[in-house]
Amino acid sequence: MKQSADLKVFISSRDSTCDECGENLGRSAWITLVEDKGALCLSCADLEHLVFLPSGNAALTRRAKKHSILSAVVLRWSKARKRYERQGLLVEEQGLAQAEQECLADSDARERRRERESARREELDREYVDQFAQRIRALFPGCPPGREVVIAEHACLKYSGRVGRSAAAKNLDEEVIRLAIMAHIRHAETNYDRLLARGYNRRDARAEVEADVYKTLARWEISAS
Ligand SMILES: [Zn+2]
């Protein structure tokens, strides 16, 4: 088992396409590189739930990394200097929140948090999120209260960043809902992120947690009452 070198995310400098889902990601897309596959979008790489923390605050960065099971270094190629330069870290939302708690003495942290949250809210299409959440609730009545909103917001951010929502995503097809829920369960209810952080490749990590994902999915499909 490969010991965990930091995962790396590259901000591309040309037009790129994800080799897994085939989506055109446009210019300066955020991608990961996989040995036998080429470029992957963050969604396919299962890193999309992470939030970006720009470089600049060493204490916050160190703590956010410590409190995140999964994190990735974000790099951009500098033409002038002919080398990759670190832009910041992708970390877990809750890891960042905890780090900010610890840095509260530093009042900047609070200000930055407010800015990040409002930027994120602006990006969300509230109506789509509500509809998405309602569909989740209808199809998966056993889903823990409140989770449907978390899942719907992630899905909304994902599709809003793309060239356009696919028809399936627009119509909230059952398959789109199911994939969003499975991705959430993988991250939130299984060991998956821990395995990625340890250096497992995605295929092995997915195989390892697959049974757990389906078990939870089946539980959520049944009404709690
Ligand atoms: Zn993709």
CSV table of C-alpha atoms and ligand atoms in Angstrom, one decimal:
chain,number,residue,atom,x,y,z
A,1,MET,CA,0.0,0.0,0.0
A,2,LYS,CA,1.4,3.3,-1.1
A,3,GLN,CA,1.8,5.7,1.8
A,4,SER,CA,-0.2,8.9,1.6
A,5,ALA,CA,1.6,11.4,-0.5
A,6,ASP,CA,-0.6,14.5,-0.7
A,7,LEU,CA,-3.4,14.3,-3.3
A,8,LYS,CA,-2.9,16.9,-5.9
A,9,VAL,CA,-5.4,19.0,-7.8
A,10,PHE,CA,-4.2,21.0,-10.9
A,11,ILE,CA,-5.8,24.1,-12.2
A,12,SER,CA,-5.6,23.5,-15.9
A,13,SER,CA,-4.3,26.2,-18.2
A,14,ARG,CA,-6.1,24.9,-21.3
A,15,ASP,CA,-9.4,23.5,-22.4
A,16,SER,CA,-9.9,20.2,-20.7
A,17,THR,CA,-12.3,17.3,-20.8
A,18,CYS,CA,-12.9,14.7,-18.0
A,19,ASP,CA,-11.7,11.3,-19.2
A,20,GLU,CA,-14.3,9.6,-17.1
A,21,CYS,CA,-17.6,11.4,-17.5
A,22,GLY,CA,-16.6,13.0,-20.8
A,23,GLU,CA,-17.7,16.5,-19.8
A,24,ASN,CA,-16.1,19.5,-21.3
A,25,LEU,CA,-14.7,21.4,-18.3
A,26,GLY,CA,-13.8,24.6,-20.1
A,27,ARG,CA,-10.6,26.6,-19.4
A,28,SER,CA,-8.8,26.6,-16.0
A,29,ALA,CA,-10.8,23.7,-14.8
A,30,TRP,CA,-9.8,21.9,-11.6
A,31,ILE,CA,-8.6,18.4,-12.4
A,32,THR,CA,-6.8,15.5,-10.9
A,33,LEU,CA,-4.4,13.3,-12.9
A,34,VAL,CA,-4.7,9.5,-12.6
A,35,GLU,CA,-2.0,7.2,-13.9
A,36,ASP,CA,-3.9,5.1,-16.4
A,37,LYS,CA,-6.8,7.5,-17.0
A,38,GLY,CA,-5.6,11.0,-17.7
A,39,ALA,CA,-7.6,14.0,-16.3
A,40,LEU,CA,-10.6,13.6,-14.1
A,41,CYS,CA,-13.0,16.3,-12.9
A,42,LEU,CA,-13.3,16.8,-9.2
A,43,SER,CA,-16.7,15.1,-9.2
A,44,CYS,CA,-15.4,12.0,-10.8
A,45,ALA,CA,-12.3,12.1,-8.5
A,46,ASP,CA,-14.7,12.2,-5.5
A,47,LEU,CA,-13.1,15.4,-4.2
A,48,GLU,CA,-16.0,17.7,-5.0
A,49,HIS,CA,-17.3,17.9,-1.4
A,50,LEU,CA,-14.0,19.6,-0.4
A,51,VAL,CA,-13.8,23.4,0.0
A,52,PHE,CA,-11.0,25.6,-1.2
A,53,LEU,CA,-8.8,27.3,1.3
A,54,PRO,CA,-6.4,29.7,-0.4
A,55,SER,CA,-2.8,29.9,0.8
A,56,GLY,CA,-1.9,32.8,3.0
A,57,ASN,CA,-2.7,31.8,6.5
A,58,ALA,CA,-0.3,29.2,7.7
A,59,ALA,CA,-1.9,28.4,11.1
A,60,LEU,CA,-5.4,28.0,9.5
A,61,THR,CA,-4.0,25.8,6.7
A,62,ARG,CA,-2.2,23.6,9.1
A,63,ARG,CA,-5.2,23.1,11.4
A,64,ALA,CA,-7.7,22.7,8.6
A,65,LYS,CA,-5.5,19.9,7.1
A,66,LYS,CA,-5.1,18.3,10.5
A,67,HIS,CA,-8.9,18.2,11.0
A,68,SER,CA,-9.7,16.9,7.5
A,69,ILE,CA,-9.6,13.2,6.8
A,70,LEU,CA,-9.2,14.0,3.1
A,71,SER,CA,-7.4,17.0,1.7
A,72,ALA,CA,-5.6,17.9,-1.5
A,73,VAL,CA,-3.0,20.4,-2.6
A,74,VAL,CA,-4.1,22.8,-5.3
A,75,LEU,CA,-1.4,23.7,-7.9
A,76,ARG,CA,-1.2,25.9,-10.9
A,77,TRP,CA,1.5,25.9,-13.5
A,78,SER,CA,3.4,29.2,-13.6
A,79,LYS,CA,4.5,29.9,-17.2
A,80,ALA,CA,6.9,32.6,-16.0
A,81,ARG,CA,8.6,30.5,-13.4
A,82,LYS,CA,8.2,27.2,-15.2
A,83,ARG,CA,7.0,25.3,-12.2
A,84,TYR,CA,3.9,24.4,-10.3
A,85,GLU,CA,2.9,26.8,-7.6
A,86,ARG,CA,0.8,26.1,-4.6
A,87,GLN,CA,-2.5,28.0,-4.6
A,88,GLY,CA,-4.0,26.5,-1.5
A,89,LEU,CA,-5.6,23.4,-0.1
A,90,LEU,CA,-8.9,21.6,-0.6
A,91,VAL,CA,-10.1,20.6,2.8
A,92,GLU,CA,-13.3,19.3,4.4
A,93,GLU,CA,-15.9,21.9,5.3
A,94,GLN,CA,-16.1,20.6,8.9
A,95,GLY,CA,-12.3,20.5,9.2
A,96,LEU,CA,-12.1,24.1,8.1
A,97,ALA,CA,-14.8,25.1,10.5
A,98,GLN,CA,-13.0,23.5,13.4
A,99,ALA,CA,-9.7,25.1,12.3
A,100,GLU,CA,-11.5,28.5,12.2
A,101,GLN,CA,-12.8,27.9,15.7
A,102,GLU,CA,-9.3,27.4,16.9
A,103,CYS,CA,-8.1,30.5,15.1
A,104,LEU,CA,-10.9,32.7,16.4
A,105,ALA,CA,-8.4,34.8,18.3
A,106,ASP,CA,-7.5,35.8,14.7
A,107,SER,CA,-10.6,37.9,13.8
A,108,ASP,CA,-9.7,37.6,10.1
A,109,ALA,CA,-10.8,34.0,10.1
A,110,ARG,CA,-14.3,35.0,11.0
A,111,GLU,CA,-14.5,37.6,8.3
A,112,ARG,CA,-13.2,35.1,5.7
A,113,ARG,CA,-15.8,32.6,6.8
A,114,ARG,CA,-18.6,35.1,6.3
A,115,GLU,CA,-17.3,35.9,2.9
A,116,ARG,CA,-17.0,32.3,1.9
A,117,GLU,CA,-20.5,31.4,3.1
A,118,SER,CA,-22.1,34.3,1.3
A,119,ALA,CA,-20.2,33.6,-1.9
A,120,ARG,CA,-21.5,30.0,-1.7
A,121,ARG,CA,-25.1,31.0,-1.0
A,122,GLU,CA,-25.0,33.3,-4.1
A,123,GLU,CA,-23.9,30.5,-6.2
A,124,LEU,CA,-26.7,28.2,-5.2
A,125,ASP,CA,-29.9,28.1,-7.2
A,126,ARG,CA,-32.4,28.0,-4.3
A,127,GLU,CA,-35.3,26.7,-6.3
A,128,TYR,CA,-33.3,23.9,-7.7
A,129,VAL,CA,-32.0,22.9,-4.3
A,130,ASP,CA,-35.5,22.8,-2.9
A,131,GLN,CA,-36.8,20.7,-5.7
A,132,PHE,CA,-33.8,18.4,-5.5
A,133,ALA,CA,-34.2,18.0,-1.7
A,134,GLN,CA,-37.9,17.2,-2.1
A,135,ARG,CA,-37.2,14.5,-4.6
A,136,ILE,CA,-34.7,13.0,-2.2
A,137,ARG,CA,-37.2,13.0,0.6
A,138,ALA,CA,-39.8,11.4,-1.6
A,139,LEU,CA,-37.5,8.6,-3.0
A,140,PHE,CA,-35.6,8.1,0.2
A,141,PRO,CA,-37.9,8.7,3.2
A,142,GLY,CA,-35.5,7.1,5.6
A,143,CYS,CA,-32.7,9.6,4.9
A,144,PRO,CA,-31.8,11.4,8.1
A,145,PRO,CA,-33.6,14.8,8.5
A,146,GLY,CA,-31.6,17.6,7.0
A,147,ARG,CA,-29.3,15.5,4.9
A,148,GLU,CA,-31.5,16.0,1.8
A,149,VAL,CA,-30.5,19.6,1.9
A,150,VAL,CA,-26.8,19.0,2.2
A,151,ILE,CA,-27.0,16.5,-0.6
A,152,ALA,CA,-29.1,18.8,-2.8
A,153,GLU,CA,-26.7,21.7,-2.3
A,154,HIS,CA,-23.7,19.7,-3.3
A,155,ALA,CA,-25.5,18.5,-6.4
A,156,CYS,CA,-26.6,22.0,-7.2
A,157,LEU,CA,-23.0,23.3,-7.0
A,158,LYS,CA,-21.8,20.5,-9.1
A,159,TYR,CA,-24.3,21.1,-11.9
A,160,SER,CA,-24.1,24.9,-11.8
A,161,GLY,CA,-20.4,24.8,-12.4
A,162,ARG,CA,-20.8,22.9,-15.6
A,163,VAL,CA,-21.4,24.2,-19.1
A,164,GLY,CA,-25.1,23.5,-18.5
A,165,ARG,CA,-27.2,21.1,-16.5
A,166,SER,CA,-27.8,17.9,-18.5
A,167,ALA,CA,-31.5,17.2,-19.2
A,168,ALA,CA,-31.4,14.4,-16.6
A,169,ALA,CA,-30.1,16.7,-14.0
A,170,LYS,CA,-32.7,19.3,-14.9
A,171,ASN,CA,-35.5,16.9,-14.7
A,172,LEU,CA,-34.2,15.4,-11.5
A,173,ASP,CA,-34.2,11.9,-12.9
A,174,GLU,CA,-34.2,9.1,-10.3
A,175,GLU,CA,-30.8,8.1,-11.5
A,176,VAL,CA,-29.3,11.5,-10.8
A,177,ILE,CA,-30.8,11.5,-7.3
A,178,ARG,CA,-29.5,8.1,-6.6
A,179,LEU,CA,-26.0,8.9,-7.7
A,180,ALA,CA,-26.0,12.0,-5.6
A,181,ILE,CA,-27.1,10.1,-2.6
A,182,MET,CA,-24.6,7.3,-3.1
A,183,ALA,CA,-21.8,9.8,-3.4
A,184,HIS,CA,-22.9,11.4,-0.2
A,185,ILE,CA,-23.2,8.1,1.7
A,186,ARG,CA,-19.7,7.1,0.5
A,187,HIS,CA,-18.2,10.2,2.0
A,188,ALA,CA,-20.3,10.6,5.0
A,189,GLU,CA,-21.2,7.1,6.1
A,190,THR,CA,-18.3,4.9,5.2
A,191,ASN,CA,-14.5,4.7,5.4
A,192,TYR,CA,-14.1,5.8,1.8
A,193,ASP,CA,-12.4,9.2,2.4
A,194,ARG,CA,-10.1,7.6,4.9
A,195,LEU,CA,-9.0,5.0,2.3
A,196,LEU,CA,-8.4,7.7,-0.4
A,197,ALA,CA,-6.3,9.7,2.1
A,198,ARG,CA,-4.3,6.5,2.8
A,199,GLY,CA,-3.4,6.3,-0.9
A,200,TYR,CA,-6.0,3.7,-2.1
A,201,ASN,CA,-7.0,4.3,-5.7
A,202,ARG,CA,-10.7,5.0,-6.2
A,203,ARG,CA,-11.6,1.7,-7.7
A,204,ASP,CA,-10.2,-0.3,-4.8
A,205,ALA,CA,-11.6,2.1,-2.3
A,206,ARG,CA,-15.1,1.9,-3.9
A,207,ALA,CA,-15.0,-1.9,-3.9
A,208,GLU,CA,-14.1,-1.9,-0.3
A,209,VAL,CA,-17.1,0.2,0.8
A,210,GLU,CA,-19.6,-0.8,-1.8
A,211,ALA,CA,-21.5,-3.2,0.4
A,212,ASP,CA,-21.8,-0.5,3.1
A,213,VAL,CA,-23.1,2.0,0.6
A,214,TYR,CA,-25.8,-0.3,-0.6
A,215,LYS,CA,-26.8,-1.3,2.9
A,216,THR,CA,-27.3,2.4,3.9
A,217,LEU,CA,-29.1,3.2,0.6
A,218,ALA,CA,-31.5,0.3,1.3
A,219,ARG,CA,-32.1,1.6,4.8
A,220,TRP,CA,-32.8,5.2,3.5
A,221,GLU,CA,-35.2,3.8,0.9
A,222,ILE,CA,-37.5,2.6,3.6
A,223,SER,CA,-39.6,5.1,5.6
A,224,ALA,CA,-38.4,5.5,9.1
A,225,SER,CA,-41.9,5.1,10.5
B,1,ZN,ZN,-15.8,13.7,-14.7
